Tab-separated table of C-alpha atoms in Angstrom:
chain	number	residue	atom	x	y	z
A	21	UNK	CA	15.588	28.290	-11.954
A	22	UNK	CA	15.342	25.045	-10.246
A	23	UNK	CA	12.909	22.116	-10.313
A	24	UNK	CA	12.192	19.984	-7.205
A	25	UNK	CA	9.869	16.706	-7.150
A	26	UNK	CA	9.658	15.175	-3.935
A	27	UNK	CA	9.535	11.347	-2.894
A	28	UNK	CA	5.769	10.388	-3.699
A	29	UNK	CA	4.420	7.082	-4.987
A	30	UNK	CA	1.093	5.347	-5.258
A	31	UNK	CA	-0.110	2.596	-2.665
A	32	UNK	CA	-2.815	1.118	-2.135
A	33	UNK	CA	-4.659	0.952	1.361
A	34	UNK	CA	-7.685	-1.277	2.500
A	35	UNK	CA	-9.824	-1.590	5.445
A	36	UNK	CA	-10.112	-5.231	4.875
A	37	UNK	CA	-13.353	-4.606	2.921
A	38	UNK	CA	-12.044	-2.531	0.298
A	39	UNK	CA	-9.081	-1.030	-1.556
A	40	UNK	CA	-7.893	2.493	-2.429
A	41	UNK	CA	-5.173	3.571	-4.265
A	42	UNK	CA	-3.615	6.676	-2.756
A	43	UNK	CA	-0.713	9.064	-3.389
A	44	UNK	CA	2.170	9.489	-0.581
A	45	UNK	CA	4.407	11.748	0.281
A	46	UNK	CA	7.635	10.448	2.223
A	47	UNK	CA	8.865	12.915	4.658
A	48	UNK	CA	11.807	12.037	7.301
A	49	UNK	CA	11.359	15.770	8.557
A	50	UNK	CA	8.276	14.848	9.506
A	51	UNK	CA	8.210	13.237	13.003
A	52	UNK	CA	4.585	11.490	12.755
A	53	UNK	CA	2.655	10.045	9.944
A	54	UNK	CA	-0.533	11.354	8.621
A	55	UNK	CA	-3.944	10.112	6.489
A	56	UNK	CA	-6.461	12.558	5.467
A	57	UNK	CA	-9.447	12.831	7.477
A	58	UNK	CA	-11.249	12.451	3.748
A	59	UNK	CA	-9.759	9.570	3.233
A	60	UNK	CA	-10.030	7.742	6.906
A	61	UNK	CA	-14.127	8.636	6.474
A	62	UNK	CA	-13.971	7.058	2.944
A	63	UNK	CA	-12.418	3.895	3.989
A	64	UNK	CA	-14.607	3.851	7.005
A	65	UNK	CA	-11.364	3.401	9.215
A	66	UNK	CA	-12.186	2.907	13.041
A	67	UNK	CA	-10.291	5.170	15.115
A	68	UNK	CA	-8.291	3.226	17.526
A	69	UNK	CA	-7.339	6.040	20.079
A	70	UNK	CA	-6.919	10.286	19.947
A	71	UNK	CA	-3.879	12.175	20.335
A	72	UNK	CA	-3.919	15.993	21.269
A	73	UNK	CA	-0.704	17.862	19.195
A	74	UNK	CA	0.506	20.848	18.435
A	75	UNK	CA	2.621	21.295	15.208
A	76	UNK	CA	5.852	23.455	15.139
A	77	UNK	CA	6.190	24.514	11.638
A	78	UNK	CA	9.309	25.229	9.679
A	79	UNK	CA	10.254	28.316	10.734
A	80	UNK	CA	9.480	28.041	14.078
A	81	UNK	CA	5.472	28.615	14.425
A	82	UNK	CA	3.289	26.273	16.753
A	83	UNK	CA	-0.207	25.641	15.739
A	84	UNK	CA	-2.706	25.397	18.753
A	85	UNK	CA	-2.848	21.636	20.018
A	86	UNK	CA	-5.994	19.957	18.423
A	87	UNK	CA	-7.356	16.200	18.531
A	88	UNK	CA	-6.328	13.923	15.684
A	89	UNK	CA	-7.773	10.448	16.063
A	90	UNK	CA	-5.623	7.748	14.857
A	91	UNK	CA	-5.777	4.436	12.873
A	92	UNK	CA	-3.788	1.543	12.003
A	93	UNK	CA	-3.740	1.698	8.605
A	94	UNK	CA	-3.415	-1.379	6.221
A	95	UNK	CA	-0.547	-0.020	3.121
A	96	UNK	CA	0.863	-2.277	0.428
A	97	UNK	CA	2.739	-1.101	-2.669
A	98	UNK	CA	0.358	-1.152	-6.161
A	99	UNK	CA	0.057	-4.852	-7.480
A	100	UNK	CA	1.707	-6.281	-4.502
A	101	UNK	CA	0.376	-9.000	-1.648
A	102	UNK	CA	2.842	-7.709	1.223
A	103	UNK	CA	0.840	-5.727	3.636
A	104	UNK	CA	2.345	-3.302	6.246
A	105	UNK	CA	0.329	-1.985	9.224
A	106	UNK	CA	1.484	1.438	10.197
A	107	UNK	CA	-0.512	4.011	12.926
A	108	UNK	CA	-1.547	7.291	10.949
A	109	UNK	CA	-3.312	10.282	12.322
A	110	UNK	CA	-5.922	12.135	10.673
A	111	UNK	CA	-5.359	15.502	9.016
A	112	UNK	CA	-7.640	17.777	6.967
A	113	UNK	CA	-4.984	19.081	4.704
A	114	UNK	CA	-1.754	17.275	4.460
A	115	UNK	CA	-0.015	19.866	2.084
A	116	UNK	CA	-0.023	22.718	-0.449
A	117	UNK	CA	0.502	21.136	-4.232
A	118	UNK	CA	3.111	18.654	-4.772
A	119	UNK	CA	4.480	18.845	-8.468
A	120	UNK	CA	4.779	14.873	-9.859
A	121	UNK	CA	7.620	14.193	-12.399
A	122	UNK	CA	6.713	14.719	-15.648
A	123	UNK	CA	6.197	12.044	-18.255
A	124	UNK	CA	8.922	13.704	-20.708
A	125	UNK	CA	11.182	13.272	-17.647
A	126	UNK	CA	10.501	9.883	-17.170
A	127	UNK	CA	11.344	8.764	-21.197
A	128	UNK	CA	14.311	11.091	-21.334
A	129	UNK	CA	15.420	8.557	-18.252
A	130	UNK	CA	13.980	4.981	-19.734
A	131	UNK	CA	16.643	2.893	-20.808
A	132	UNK	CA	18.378	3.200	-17.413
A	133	UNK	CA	14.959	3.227	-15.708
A	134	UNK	CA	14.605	-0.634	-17.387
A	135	UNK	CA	18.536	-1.549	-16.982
A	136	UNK	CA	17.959	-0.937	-13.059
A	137	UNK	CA	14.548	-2.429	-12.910
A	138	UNK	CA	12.964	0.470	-10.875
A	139	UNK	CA	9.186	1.160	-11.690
A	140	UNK	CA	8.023	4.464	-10.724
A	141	UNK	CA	4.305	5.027	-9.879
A	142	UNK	CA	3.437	8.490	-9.253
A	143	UNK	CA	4.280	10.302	-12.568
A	144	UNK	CA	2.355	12.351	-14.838
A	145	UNK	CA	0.742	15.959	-15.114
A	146	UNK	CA	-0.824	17.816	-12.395
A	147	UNK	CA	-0.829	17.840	-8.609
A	148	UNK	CA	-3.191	15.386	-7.432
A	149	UNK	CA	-3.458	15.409	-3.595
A	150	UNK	CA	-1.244	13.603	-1.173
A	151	UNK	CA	-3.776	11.461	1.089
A	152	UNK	CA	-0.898	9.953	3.101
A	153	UNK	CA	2.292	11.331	4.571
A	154	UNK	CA	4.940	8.533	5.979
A	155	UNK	CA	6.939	10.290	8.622
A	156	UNK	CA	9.902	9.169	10.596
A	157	UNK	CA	8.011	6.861	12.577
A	158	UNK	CA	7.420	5.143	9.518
A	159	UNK	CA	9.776	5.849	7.302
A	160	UNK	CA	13.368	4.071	8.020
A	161	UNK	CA	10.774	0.479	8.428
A	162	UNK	CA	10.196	1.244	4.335
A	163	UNK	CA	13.471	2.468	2.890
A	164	UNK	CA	15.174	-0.603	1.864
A	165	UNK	CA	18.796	0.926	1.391
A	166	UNK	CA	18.857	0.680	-2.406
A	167	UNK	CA	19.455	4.465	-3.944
A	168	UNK	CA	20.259	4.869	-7.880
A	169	UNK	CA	21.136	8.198	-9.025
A	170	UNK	CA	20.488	8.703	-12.454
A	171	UNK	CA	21.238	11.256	-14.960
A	172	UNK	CA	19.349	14.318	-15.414
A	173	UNK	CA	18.757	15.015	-11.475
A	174	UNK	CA	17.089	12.022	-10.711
A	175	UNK	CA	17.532	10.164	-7.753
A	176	UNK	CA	15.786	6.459	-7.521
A	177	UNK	CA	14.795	5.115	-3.757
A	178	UNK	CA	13.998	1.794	-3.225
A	179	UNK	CA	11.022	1.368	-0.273
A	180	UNK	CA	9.077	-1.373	0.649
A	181	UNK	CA	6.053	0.031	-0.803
A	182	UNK	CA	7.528	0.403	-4.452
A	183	UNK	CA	9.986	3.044	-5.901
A	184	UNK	CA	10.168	6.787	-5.295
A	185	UNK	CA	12.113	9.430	-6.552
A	186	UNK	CA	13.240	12.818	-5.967
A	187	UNK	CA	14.292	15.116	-8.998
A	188	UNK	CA	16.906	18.526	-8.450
A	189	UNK	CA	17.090	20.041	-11.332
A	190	UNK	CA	18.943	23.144	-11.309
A	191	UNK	CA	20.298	25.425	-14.253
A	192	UNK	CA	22.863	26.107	-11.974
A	193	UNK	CA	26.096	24.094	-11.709
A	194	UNK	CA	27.329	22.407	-8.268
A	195	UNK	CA	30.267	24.194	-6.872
A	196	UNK	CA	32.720	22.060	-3.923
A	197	UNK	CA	33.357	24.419	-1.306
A	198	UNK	CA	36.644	22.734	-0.139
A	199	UNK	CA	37.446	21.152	3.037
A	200	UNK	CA	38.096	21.673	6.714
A	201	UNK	CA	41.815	21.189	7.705
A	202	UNK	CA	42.822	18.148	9.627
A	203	UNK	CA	44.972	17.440	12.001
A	204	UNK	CA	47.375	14.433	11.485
A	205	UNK	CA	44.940	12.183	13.890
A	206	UNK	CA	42.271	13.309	11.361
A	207	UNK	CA	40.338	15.438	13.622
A	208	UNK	CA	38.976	18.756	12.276
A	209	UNK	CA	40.388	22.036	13.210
């Protein structure tokens, strides 16, 4: 059996009225970036333009091409002043439930959590909804580079918007498979 927990954190987003605290998904497979349509009508967001789209789904499936209106959208990581403007289109379901790491995960990891200085915000029990999904049009302006892989599965990403993780844990072991063979220029056979 294996455990997965994907890259999600808490931000905060504000229509220059009022604030929000949200939870995010980052997902470089995705090639746009999406905000709940809930959440847009919330905020009272003003829709800056439409786009129509049609979504190929893993596994190969299109969706029929519908409107999604779209809005800059004001994101800053929890407790922080530095504010990032990103477009986002609207979405009435983002995705299925999305597991967050468990608090015994986090205290099994704490010392080295502190050593490194990385501050994780989206952990605890239950799936709360993801009201904002950073794609790639988004995602390589937040990822700052830093990655610390701790023990126990966890893998630490540093982003603009605050830390992330990602968490493999798998009873299984990790097996090399070898390599190619190489010629003496180094190119592969």
């Amino acid at each position: 059996m294996s455990d997965v927990v994907l890259m999600t954190l808490i931000v905060e987003i504000n229509n220059g009225v009022s604030k929000r605290k949200v939870r995010c998904l980052l997902d470089s497979g995705s090639q746009r970036s999406y905000i709940l349509k809930s959440t847009a009508e919330a905020l009272n967001l003003k829709s800056t333009s439409s786009e129509n789209i049609a979504h190929t789904l893993f596994g190969g499936a299109t969706t029929d091409a519908r409107c999604h209106k779209k809005y800059g959208v004001k994101v800053s990581p929890l407790g922080k002043g530095t504010l990032f403007e990103f477009d986002f289109l609207e979405q009435e379901v983002i995705c299925g439930n999305m597991p967050r790491l468990p608090k015994e995960q986090i205290l099994k990891e704490l010392k080295e959590l502190k050593r490194n200085k990385i501050w994780i915000s989206d952990l605890g029990d239950g799936c709360p909804k993801i009201e904002m999904l950073l794609g790639s049009d988004v995602y390589s302006k937040v990822i700052t580079g830093g990655v610390k892989q701790l023990k126990g599965g966890l893998t630490a990403v540093n982003t603009k918007l605050g830390w992330t993780k990602e968490l493999i844990r798998d009873e299984g072991t990790l097996r090399e498979l070898g390599s190619l063979p190489k010629t003496n220029s180094g190119e592969i056979l």
